[in-house]
Amino acid sequence: MIGCGRRHTRAVYLLLTVIAIIALIPFVWSVSTSLKSLEDAYAFPPSLTVDDVRWSNYGDVFEKLPFGRFLLNSAVIALAAVTGAVVTSSMAGYALARLPMRGKRVWFVLLVASLMLPSQVLLIPHFLMYESLGWVGTYKPLIVPAWLGGGAFNVFLFRQYFRSIAMDVEEAAVLDGATRWQFYRFVLMPMAKPVVVAVAVLSLLYHWQAFLNPLLYLSDFRKYPVSLGLRMYQTMAGTWVNLLMAASLIAVVPMVIVFFVGFRVFDAGRRGD
Amino acid sequence: MADVTLRVVSKMFGRGRRAVSAVDRVTLEVADREFVVLLGPSGCGKTTTLRIVAGLESPTGGSVSIGGRVVDDVSPKDRDVALVFQSFALYPHMTVAANLGFGLKMRGTPKVEINRRVSDVADMLGIADLLDRRPDGLSGGQQQRVALGRAVIRRPAVYLFDEPLANLDAPLRVQMRQKIKRMHREFGMTAIYVTHDQQEAMSLADRIAVMRNGRIEQIGRPQEVYRRPANRFVAGFVGSPPMSFLDVRIRRSGGEVSVLLGDCCWPLPKGMADGLAGGSDEPLVMGVRPESVRLSFENNDEGRLLPMQVEMVELVGDRCDVHGRLPTGQLLVARAGAADGIEEGAHVWAIFDMDGVTFFERSECGRNVMPEVVGAGERVS
Amino acid sequence: MVKRSWRESGVAFALPWMVGMVTLTLVPMAVSLTLSFARWDGLGFDSIGWVGSAHYERLWPWSGGESVDPRAVRALTNTVAYSLFAVSLNLMAAMVLALLLNRRLRGMVVFRTVFFLPYLLSSVATVMMWSWLFNPRFGLVNRGLRVVCDFLAMWPGLDGFATIELPGWLYSEAGCMPTLVLMHVWLCGGPMLVFLAALQRVPMSLYEAAALDGAGRWRRFWHVTMPQLSPAVLFNLVIGLIFAMQTFDRAYLLYNRSQNDGLLFYMLYLYRIAFETPFRIGFASAMAWVLFVVIAVMVVPVLIVGRRVVFYAVRR
């Protein structure tokens, strides 16, 4: 920006720091609670400082409940769903962006329309359908839809990006003897890396945080993903608030890592263009 | 290697009344190992013609054969052709080596073989030290070499070039032009090369096909096209600075044929006069190349020298192009030595080397009326 | 012709998505619409009975009589009010942060990360943290407020502060909405990134041209930054509204504990109607369609106005 004087800069830093401290309060309080014993956590008046630091709480998270299992379940569901979403939405985006096909205009209108359709309209029919298929109690309702298009928004994102790529590269690949599939696999997807990463990271976040669908379709707690598992620290035999905070903090770590890596790749990919 | 034949090939874009004809009944035969340049202004259909040969566009009429085989139903990858794009069209995420080897990889060539050929081609094009780099880190000239290498490595039957040098700086363009010419000589490649740069066409082509509005206006060896343009369009497009056109009349008296322009009158050489059709006093357009005009400061040959007012002098190294205006108001471009001392605003006298002039009809299409030019503007219908 | 086999390949690529489109969107839409005119407990098809538009009349507050479901109306007003406040404040916070962060200074990445961090928490974790933070007795917030009040009470005339009752936040009917709005403001990291990306695309030359034209800081913001930012504003606003109107996780997690009707969100009520005894699948389907219409009524005008106001830069 223009006219960034030194005094101005200092004011900006000050403001940002104050906001950052406020934004971090919930985290700080959670960390503090996660290191307390249960009695200290429920002591009155509450205090931010911890007298008796209990790192063992973080181990207890995994012992009181199968939290490792929850993490693993989440990872399995999210990875399976994200793979499907990236593969099928990019394929559909490619077809809609540059391949000849019958009734393309109608399909595109349907895509845009489904972009605006709120999911709750489909909630009940989906449940009835999965129930009649005998899929309730399995991961299928959480994973299979991702392999059937993986969300209108992702399809749309890929379509827009593929339309912006110069036609020449595709023709060069065709003359090099590549089939459509080979072009998609070896040229188009590597070229679309920033979008692939963006879609993958966003849908990973979506599936990692998903709550309503697992709640509807899973009843056996050994199959629970993290989002449902976390709630058990609250509902089982009173609240283990210290463990609950520790588990909440553990659950966010994978997403923080994913986002950091994602940012890296995304920035590098954009700079490379 | 193979020959290429286009038979009455047409291409319409759009349908019904909105249809636009991009290529209009083009017939062209490219012999084995021949280098043919399609030359024309933008929008003349030359690139579309090339893309039809490559199979990237399907023609709406006519047929294409390569090496004696009709390829109308053959997909681009099975036509055994390679295309060098104006934009280079390199795969941005692949290294130079991967870019070069991609075509071989897609065709299932063994890895060892790919590596060997990649390094061969890289050596030949002088890009061996760039093999691990990516296209965005290369200069325009380097990218061009990679694009060239990607075509060469497959040893296709036919090479197609779509304005491959248009994105390069002038000196680099000359250098790459020579490179392509050498490659043509060494491999004996069959090539179709599209450009709008007549100089490039002149220096590369075995034969030039000049195109306008989707049609081939003339096809012939570079000298032929230059010396005996089929019509005024070709005459004006080929050559820089372009040919000057002067309105003249022909007079026949006895066996003598002479050309009249203003107060001047020049007899035609015997050979040319014989061939010139038409009656006496016929209006024609005389085309004069700059090098067929001689300028002097003195009127030392009354009745044969045209007075000319110099309007602009463009220096081109040791010579200069003199743009002037005749008393009739017509423009004339002459070539003179830089040391001749001709300055803007000067009055000079011009005379023509009558062996170097051509005559055109004074009609819209301006057909060449010199009889040696057979097949000029001829079309198969 | 030449590329017959290619012509088909478009369908081959789109096939999984097309199958999904039909089986997961078009057919379910038809089913849902049909069910909204029926009474059904979801336990066997014999029990379906047609009721015409009765379900919709129950959701129309002006239809009069006892047929109206007051809790559904309450849920809808709660949800609309929450969405309007939460989204607008969330976007304002996101924009302010993006403007502050959009400069080439050291440490901006650190701030960006801090502001984005809440966005990475799952809704369960967010709710757990906030309900603990705002716990009226054991939470840090009321502890802090108590300290401040005690301090104020030491001054003459202000001794009322010593006995003042602190807010119940998420645990009270009046306090839960404002707390949830505040929580949504805390979660502004996503829109912030969208704004930041849009800001970084604004060409420097525009600011330089404006500065040369004598435009001050404020004018540069209105005439250069805002027009360039307007597509991002429209995007965030529409997406934000659509998602806020469907708020479920937070409401479900908090409501289950407190049964506080201030937390009765529309989606929560719909869920309870559909999936808790007596399963009223038909009524829930009608509720879903009503919500769809309400969202459309909110979003479509935004899109229409946005189309006129938003400035789209010509690409390339």
PDB file of C-alpha atoms in Angstrom, chain C residues 50-279:
ATOM      1  CA  TRP C  50     -52.069 -37.662   1.670  1.00  0.00           C
ATOM      2  CA  VAL C  51     -52.768 -34.431   3.475  1.00  0.00           C
ATOM      3  CA  GLY C  52     -52.546 -31.925   0.650  1.00  0.00           C
ATOM      4  CA  SER C  53     -51.063 -28.585   1.663  1.00  0.00           C
ATOM      5  CA  ALA C  54     -51.791 -29.067   5.366  1.00  0.00           C
ATOM      6  CA  HIS C  55     -48.083 -29.152   6.303  1.00  0.00           C
ATOM      7  CA  TYR C  56     -47.433 -25.909   4.502  1.00  0.00           C
ATOM      8  CA  GLU C  57     -50.397 -24.272   6.220  1.00  0.00           C
ATOM      9  CA  ARG C  58     -48.900 -25.214   9.578  1.00  0.00           C
ATOM     10  CA  LEU C  59     -45.810 -23.274   8.616  1.00  0.00           C
ATOM     11  CA  TRP C  60     -47.661 -20.190   7.407  1.00  0.00           C
ATOM     12  CA  PRO C  61     -48.113 -17.938  10.463  1.00  0.00           C
ATOM     13  CA  TRP C  62     -50.916 -15.945   8.860  1.00  0.00           C
ATOM     14  CA  SER C  63     -53.099 -18.918   8.014  1.00  0.00           C
ATOM     15  CA  GLY C  64     -54.827 -18.458  11.386  1.00  0.00           C
ATOM     16  CA  GLY C  65     -56.264 -20.988  13.767  1.00  0.00           C
ATOM     17  CA  GLU C  66     -54.496 -23.502  15.944  1.00  0.00           C
ATOM     18  CA  SER C  67     -53.029 -25.372  12.998  1.00  0.00           C
ATOM     19  CA  VAL C  68     -49.937 -23.140  12.981  1.00  0.00           C
ATOM     20  CA  ASP C  69     -46.890 -24.694  14.650  1.00  0.00           C
ATOM     21  CA  PRO C  70     -45.576 -21.894  16.901  1.00  0.00           C
ATOM     22  CA  ARG C  71     -42.249 -23.629  17.540  1.00  0.00           C
ATOM     23  CA  ALA C  72     -41.521 -23.888  13.827  1.00  0.00           C
ATOM     24  CA  VAL C  73     -42.228 -20.170  13.463  1.00  0.00           C
ATOM     25  CA  ARG C  74     -40.021 -19.450  16.473  1.00  0.00           C
ATOM     26  CA  ALA C  75     -37.268 -21.588  14.961  1.00  0.00           C
ATOM     27  CA  LEU C  76     -37.495 -19.743  11.674  1.00  0.00           C
ATOM     28  CA  THR C  77     -37.380 -16.261  13.233  1.00  0.00           C
ATOM     29  CA  ASN C  78     -34.451 -17.352  15.425  1.00  0.00           C
ATOM     30  CA  THR C  79     -32.596 -18.622  12.398  1.00  0.00           C
ATOM     31  CA  VAL C  80     -33.233 -15.600  10.187  1.00  0.00           C
ATOM     32  CA  ALA C  81     -32.266 -13.153  12.916  1.00  0.00           C
ATOM     33  CA  TYR C  82     -29.136 -15.108  13.723  1.00  0.00           C
ATOM     34  CA  SER C  83     -28.132 -15.341  10.055  1.00  0.00           C
ATOM     35  CA  LEU C  84     -28.496 -11.636   9.380  1.00  0.00           C
ATOM     36  CA  PHE C  85     -26.525 -10.554  12.443  1.00  0.00           C
ATOM     37  CA  ALA C  86     -23.924 -13.296  12.395  1.00  0.00           C
ATOM     38  CA  VAL C  87     -23.122 -13.053   8.693  1.00  0.00           C
ATOM     39  CA  SER C  88     -22.934  -9.276   8.498  1.00  0.00           C
ATOM     40  CA  LEU C  89     -20.717  -8.981  11.588  1.00  0.00           C
ATOM     41  CA  ASN C  90     -18.610 -11.926  10.452  1.00  0.00           C
ATOM     42  CA  LEU C  91     -18.002 -10.282   7.065  1.00  0.00           C
ATOM     43  CA  MET C  92     -17.165  -6.924   8.581  1.00  0.00           C
ATOM     44  CA  ALA C  93     -14.609  -8.517  10.871  1.00  0.00           C
ATOM     45  CA  ALA C  94     -13.198 -10.526   7.978  1.00  0.00           C
ATOM     46  CA  MET C  95     -12.818  -7.440   5.826  1.00  0.00           C
ATOM     47  CA  VAL C  96     -11.193  -5.348   8.529  1.00  0.00           C
ATOM     48  CA  LEU C  97      -8.700  -8.121   9.234  1.00  0.00           C
ATOM     49  CA  ALA C  98      -7.982  -8.641   5.536  1.00  0.00           C
ATOM     50  CA  LEU C  99      -7.355  -4.906   5.055  1.00  0.00           C
ATOM     51  CA  LEU C 100      -5.041  -4.858   8.058  1.00  0.00           C
ATOM     52  CA  LEU C 101      -3.161  -7.913   6.839  1.00  0.00           C
ATOM     53  CA  ASN C 102      -2.838  -6.776   3.236  1.00  0.00           C
ATOM     54  CA  ARG C 103       0.560  -5.161   3.475  1.00  0.00           C
ATOM     55  CA  ARG C 104       4.094  -6.270   3.013  1.00  0.00           C
ATOM     56  CA  LEU C 105       5.216  -6.291   6.591  1.00  0.00           C
ATOM     57  CA  ARG C 106       7.007  -8.916   8.556  1.00  0.00           C
ATOM     58  CA  GLY C 107       4.862 -11.223  10.655  1.00  0.00           C
ATOM     59  CA  MET C 108       1.734 -10.936   8.559  1.00  0.00           C
ATOM     60  CA  VAL C 109       1.813 -14.682   7.951  1.00  0.00           C
ATOM     61  CA  VAL C 110       1.786 -15.280  11.695  1.00  0.00           C
ATOM     62  CA  PHE C 111      -1.251 -13.054  12.181  1.00  0.00           C
ATOM     63  CA  ARG C 112      -2.955 -14.652   9.228  1.00  0.00           C
ATOM     64  CA  THR C 113      -2.436 -18.067  10.787  1.00  0.00           C
ATOM     65  CA  VAL C 114      -3.754 -16.935  14.175  1.00  0.00           C
ATOM     66  CA  PHE C 115      -6.916 -15.446  12.690  1.00  0.00           C
ATOM     67  CA  PHE C 116      -7.482 -18.471  10.513  1.00  0.00           C
ATOM     68  CA  LEU C 117      -6.903 -21.025  13.271  1.00  0.00           C
ATOM     69  CA  PRO C 118     -10.489 -21.043  14.676  1.00  0.00           C
ATOM     70  CA  TYR C 119     -11.782 -21.954  11.231  1.00  0.00           C
ATOM     71  CA  LEU C 120      -9.937 -25.262  11.424  1.00  0.00           C
ATOM     72  CA  LEU C 121     -11.711 -26.436  14.568  1.00  0.00           C
ATOM     73  CA  SER C 122     -14.576 -28.808  14.101  1.00  0.00           C
ATOM     74  CA  SER C 123     -17.941 -27.504  15.226  1.00  0.00           C
ATOM     75  CA  VAL C 124     -17.915 -29.884  18.181  1.00  0.00           C
ATOM     76  CA  ALA C 125     -14.569 -28.603  19.399  1.00  0.00           C
ATOM     77  CA  THR C 126     -15.635 -24.986  18.854  1.00  0.00           C
ATOM     78  CA  VAL C 127     -18.815 -25.438  20.836  1.00  0.00           C
ATOM     79  CA  MET C 128     -17.003 -27.295  23.612  1.00  0.00           C
ATOM     80  CA  MET C 129     -14.386 -24.575  23.925  1.00  0.00           C
ATOM     81  CA  TRP C 130     -16.894 -21.750  23.864  1.00  0.00           C
ATOM     82  CA  SER C 131     -19.359 -23.274  26.254  1.00  0.00           C
ATOM     83  CA  TRP C 132     -16.513 -23.877  28.655  1.00  0.00           C
ATOM     84  CA  LEU C 133     -15.101 -20.393  28.155  1.00  0.00           C
ATOM     85  CA  PHE C 134     -18.545 -18.837  28.708  1.00  0.00           C
ATOM     86  CA  ASN C 135     -19.583 -21.219  31.481  1.00  0.00           C
ATOM     87  CA  PRO C 136     -21.367 -18.866  33.937  1.00  0.00           C
ATOM     88  CA  ARG C 137     -19.620 -20.391  36.967  1.00  0.00           C
ATOM     89  CA  PHE C 138     -16.372 -22.021  35.807  1.00  0.00           C
ATOM     90  CA  GLY C 139     -15.679 -19.999  32.638  1.00  0.00           C
ATOM     91  CA  LEU C 140     -12.895 -17.524  32.141  1.00  0.00           C
ATOM     92  CA  VAL C 141     -15.158 -14.789  30.779  1.00  0.00           C
ATOM     93  CA  ASN C 142     -17.340 -14.410  33.838  1.00  0.00           C
ATOM     94  CA  ARG C 143     -14.298 -14.761  36.037  1.00  0.00           C
ATOM     95  CA  GLY C 144     -12.765 -11.809  34.205  1.00  0.00           C
ATOM     96  CA  LEU C 145     -15.967  -9.815  34.428  1.00  0.00           C
ATOM     97  CA  ARG C 146     -16.204 -10.540  38.140  1.00  0.00           C
ATOM     98  CA  VAL C 147     -12.719  -9.191  38.692  1.00  0.00           C
ATOM     99  CA  VAL C 148     -13.601  -6.032  36.748  1.00  0.00           C
ATOM    100  CA  CYS C 149     -16.835  -5.613  38.679  1.00  0.00           C
ATOM    101  CA  ASP C 150     -15.112  -6.062  42.000  1.00  0.00           C
ATOM    102  CA  PHE C 151     -12.603  -3.441  40.955  1.00  0.00           C
ATOM    103  CA  LEU C 152     -15.341  -1.002  39.977  1.00  0.00           C
ATOM    104  CA  ALA C 153     -17.223  -1.683  43.203  1.00  0.00           C
ATOM    105  CA  MET C 154     -14.322  -0.276  45.197  1.00  0.00           C
ATOM    106  CA  TRP C 155     -15.165   3.191  43.927  1.00  0.00           C
ATOM    107  CA  PRO C 156     -17.773   5.200  45.831  1.00  0.00           C
ATOM    108  CA  GLY C 157     -21.223   5.109  44.260  1.00  0.00           C
ATOM    109  CA  LEU C 158     -20.470   2.063  42.183  1.00  0.00           C
ATOM    110  CA  ASP C 159     -20.888  -0.540  44.913  1.00  0.00           C
ATOM    111  CA  GLY C 160     -23.846  -1.986  42.979  1.00  0.00           C
ATOM    112  CA  PHE C 161     -21.292  -3.768  40.819  1.00  0.00           C
ATOM    113  CA  ALA C 162     -20.349  -6.036  43.718  1.00  0.00           C
ATOM    114  CA  THR C 163     -23.656  -7.831  43.610  1.00  0.00           C
ATOM    115  CA  ILE C 164     -24.457  -7.501  39.893  1.00  0.00           C
ATOM    116  CA  GLU C 165     -25.630 -10.652  38.234  1.00  0.00           C
ATOM    117  CA  LEU C 166     -23.338 -11.748  35.413  1.00  0.00           C
ATOM    118  CA  PRO C 167     -24.823 -12.932  32.111  1.00  0.00           C
ATOM    119  CA  GLY C 168     -25.613 -16.598  31.608  1.00  0.00           C
ATOM    120  CA  TRP C 169     -24.324 -16.515  28.013  1.00  0.00           C
ATOM    121  CA  LEU C 170     -25.017 -19.762  26.216  1.00  0.00           C
ATOM    122  CA  TYR C 171     -26.887 -21.045  29.239  1.00  0.00           C
ATOM    123  CA  SER C 172     -29.597 -18.407  29.211  1.00  0.00           C
ATOM    124  CA  GLU C 173     -32.431 -17.883  26.779  1.00  0.00           C
ATOM    125  CA  ALA C 174     -31.591 -14.237  26.162  1.00  0.00           C
ATOM    126  CA  GLY C 175     -27.833 -14.642  26.088  1.00  0.00           C
ATOM    127  CA  CYS C 176     -27.360 -17.583  23.804  1.00  0.00           C
ATOM    128  CA  MET C 177     -28.021 -15.836  20.485  1.00  0.00           C
ATOM    129  CA  PRO C 178     -25.578 -12.955  21.048  1.00  0.00           C
ATOM    130  CA  THR C 179     -22.960 -15.454  22.195  1.00  0.00           C
ATOM    131  CA  LEU C 180     -23.440 -17.547  19.084  1.00  0.00           C
ATOM    132  CA  VAL C 181     -23.152 -14.426  16.917  1.00  0.00           C
ATOM    133  CA  LEU C 182     -19.931 -13.556  18.726  1.00  0.00           C
ATOM    134  CA  MET C 183     -18.675 -17.070  18.092  1.00  0.00           C
ATOM    135  CA  HIS C 184     -19.456 -16.694  14.412  1.00  0.00           C
ATOM    136  CA  VAL C 185     -17.448 -13.484  14.308  1.00  0.00           C
ATOM    137  CA  TRP C 186     -14.546 -15.400  15.828  1.00  0.00           C
ATOM    138  CA  LEU C 187     -14.824 -17.831  12.914  1.00  0.00           C
ATOM    139  CA  CYS C 188     -14.174 -15.217  10.229  1.00  0.00           C
ATOM    140  CA  GLY C 189     -10.934 -16.788   8.991  1.00  0.00           C
ATOM    141  CA  GLY C 190     -12.468 -18.355   5.886  1.00  0.00           C
ATOM    142  CA  PRO C 191     -14.030 -15.221   4.412  1.00  0.00           C
ATOM    143  CA  MET C 192     -10.919 -13.325   5.503  1.00  0.00           C
ATOM    144  CA  LEU C 193      -8.785 -15.481   3.216  1.00  0.00           C
ATOM    145  CA  VAL C 194     -11.186 -14.872   0.336  1.00  0.00           C
ATOM    146  CA  PHE C 195     -10.935 -11.106   0.891  1.00  0.00           C
ATOM    147  CA  LEU C 196      -7.170 -11.297   1.226  1.00  0.00           C
ATOM    148  CA  ALA C 197      -6.850 -13.179  -2.043  1.00  0.00           C
ATOM    149  CA  ALA C 198      -9.052 -10.586  -3.753  1.00  0.00           C
ATOM    150  CA  LEU C 199      -7.018  -7.721  -2.280  1.00  0.00           C
ATOM    151  CA  GLN C 200      -3.766  -9.208  -3.478  1.00  0.00           C
ATOM    152  CA  ARG C 201      -5.110  -9.289  -7.019  1.00  0.00           C
ATOM    153  CA  VAL C 202      -5.778  -5.522  -7.036  1.00  0.00           C
ATOM    154  CA  PRO C 203      -3.144  -4.120  -9.383  1.00  0.00           C
ATOM    155  CA  MET C 204      -0.728  -1.734  -7.672  1.00  0.00           C
ATOM    156  CA  SER C 205      -0.958   0.569 -10.681  1.00  0.00           C
ATOM    157  CA  LEU C 206      -4.555   1.413  -9.738  1.00  0.00           C
ATOM    158  CA  TYR C 207      -3.464   2.776  -6.367  1.00  0.00           C
ATOM    159  CA  GLU C 208      -0.618   4.667  -7.955  1.00  0.00           C
ATOM    160  CA  ALA C 209      -2.934   6.172 -10.552  1.00  0.00           C
ATOM    161  CA  ALA C 210      -5.414   7.157  -7.837  1.00  0.00           C
ATOM    162  CA  ALA C 211      -2.654   8.669  -5.717  1.00  0.00           C
ATOM    163  CA  LEU C 212      -1.428  10.695  -8.687  1.00  0.00           C
ATOM    164  CA  ASP C 213      -4.997  11.854  -9.224  1.00  0.00           C
ATOM    165  CA  GLY C 214      -4.854  13.221  -5.697  1.00  0.00           C
ATOM    166  CA  ALA C 215      -7.130  10.683  -4.016  1.00  0.00           C
ATOM    167  CA  GLY C 216      -6.641  10.376  -0.271  1.00  0.00           C
ATOM    168  CA  ARG C 217      -6.577   7.179   1.722  1.00  0.00           C
ATOM    169  CA  TRP C 218     -10.333   7.125   2.251  1.00  0.00           C
ATOM    170  CA  ARG C 219     -11.161   7.814  -1.394  1.00  0.00           C
ATOM    171  CA  ARG C 220      -8.700   5.200  -2.555  1.00  0.00           C
ATOM    172  CA  PHE C 221     -10.524   2.714  -0.363  1.00  0.00           C
ATOM    173  CA  TRP C 222     -13.963   3.569  -1.757  1.00  0.00           C
ATOM    174  CA  HIS C 223     -13.052   4.027  -5.364  1.00  0.00           C
ATOM    175  CA  VAL C 224     -10.281   1.507  -5.835  1.00  0.00           C
ATOM    176  CA  THR C 225     -10.380  -1.150  -3.144  1.00  0.00           C
ATOM    177  CA  MET C 226     -14.131  -1.586  -2.745  1.00  0.00           C
ATOM    178  CA  PRO C 227     -14.964  -2.043  -6.431  1.00  0.00           C
ATOM    179  CA  GLN C 228     -12.183  -4.575  -6.755  1.00  0.00           C
ATOM    180  CA  LEU C 229     -13.359  -6.294  -3.596  1.00  0.00           C
ATOM    181  CA  SER C 230     -17.046  -6.359  -4.459  1.00  0.00           C
ATOM    182  CA  PRO C 231     -17.116  -9.806  -6.135  1.00  0.00           C
ATOM    183  CA  ALA C 232     -15.558 -11.282  -3.005  1.00  0.00           C
ATOM    184  CA  VAL C 233     -18.127  -9.487  -0.830  1.00  0.00           C
ATOM    185  CA  LEU C 234     -20.968 -10.887  -2.913  1.00  0.00           C
ATOM    186  CA  PHE C 235     -19.475 -14.384  -2.825  1.00  0.00           C
ATOM    187  CA  ASN C 236     -18.942 -14.352   0.947  1.00  0.00           C
ATOM    188  CA  LEU C 237     -22.348 -12.861   1.612  1.00  0.00           C
ATOM    189  CA  VAL C 238     -24.271 -15.407  -0.443  1.00  0.00           C
ATOM    190  CA  ILE C 239     -22.303 -18.428   0.755  1.00  0.00           C
ATOM    191  CA  GLY C 240     -22.391 -17.130   4.333  1.00  0.00           C
ATOM    192  CA  LEU C 241     -26.163 -16.645   4.315  1.00  0.00           C
ATOM    193  CA  ILE C 242     -26.852 -20.045   2.777  1.00  0.00           C
ATOM    194  CA  PHE C 243     -24.707 -21.779   5.382  1.00  0.00           C
ATOM    195  CA  ALA C 244     -25.922 -19.729   8.342  1.00  0.00           C
ATOM    196  CA  MET C 245     -29.537 -20.484   7.484  1.00  0.00           C
ATOM    197  CA  GLN C 246     -28.679 -24.186   7.713  1.00  0.00           C
ATOM    198  CA  THR C 247     -26.949 -23.910  11.081  1.00  0.00           C
ATOM    199  CA  PHE C 248     -27.312 -27.234  12.856  1.00  0.00           C
ATOM    200  CA  ASP C 249     -24.229 -28.561  14.648  1.00  0.00           C
ATOM    201  CA  ARG C 250     -23.893 -25.775  17.209  1.00  0.00           C
ATOM    202  CA  ALA C 251     -27.566 -25.656  17.972  1.00  0.00           C
ATOM    203  CA  TYR C 252     -27.813 -29.421  18.327  1.00  0.00           C
ATOM    204  CA  LEU C 253     -24.837 -29.697  20.647  1.00  0.00           C
ATOM    205  CA  LEU C 254     -25.919 -26.858  22.905  1.00  0.00           C
ATOM    206  CA  TYR C 255     -29.627 -27.571  22.856  1.00  0.00           C
ATOM    207  CA  ASN C 256     -29.202 -31.176  23.870  1.00  0.00           C
ATOM    208  CA  ARG C 257     -27.690 -30.000  27.077  1.00  0.00           C
ATOM    209  CA  SER C 258     -29.893 -27.097  28.012  1.00  0.00           C
ATOM    210  CA  GLN C 259     -33.219 -27.598  26.186  1.00  0.00           C
ATOM    211  CA  ASN C 260     -33.118 -23.824  25.802  1.00  0.00           C
ATOM    212  CA  ASP C 261     -35.620 -22.635  23.202  1.00  0.00           C
ATOM    213  CA  GLY C 262     -33.470 -19.615  22.440  1.00  0.00           C
ATOM    214  CA  LEU C 263     -31.294 -22.160  20.652  1.00  0.00           C
ATOM    215  CA  LEU C 264     -34.141 -23.615  18.646  1.00  0.00           C
ATOM    216  CA  PHE C 265     -32.745 -23.305  15.127  1.00  0.00           C
ATOM    217  CA  TYR C 266     -34.833 -24.305  12.144  1.00  0.00           C
ATOM    218  CA  MET C 267     -32.602 -27.193  11.079  1.00  0.00           C
ATOM    219  CA  LEU C 268     -32.511 -28.494  14.621  1.00  0.00           C
ATOM    220  CA  TYR C 269     -36.303 -28.476  14.806  1.00  0.00           C
ATOM    221  CA  LEU C 270     -36.486 -30.163  11.388  1.00  0.00           C
ATOM    222  CA  TYR C 271     -34.086 -32.860  12.560  1.00  0.00           C
ATOM    223  CA  ARG C 272     -36.120 -33.511  15.665  1.00  0.00           C
ATOM    224  CA  ILE C 273     -39.354 -33.690  13.695  1.00  0.00           C
ATOM    225  CA  ALA C 274     -37.884 -36.154  11.212  1.00  0.00           C
ATOM    226  CA  PHE C 275     -35.674 -38.369  13.319  1.00  0.00           C
ATOM    227  CA  GLU C 276     -37.223 -38.404  16.771  1.00  0.00           C
ATOM    228  CA  THR C 277     -40.489 -40.088  17.692  1.00  0.00           C
ATOM    229  CA  PRO C 278     -43.102 -39.723  16.332  1.00  0.00           C
ATOM    230  CA  PHE C 279     -41.200 -39.568  13.063  1.00  0.00           C
TER     231      PHE C 279
END
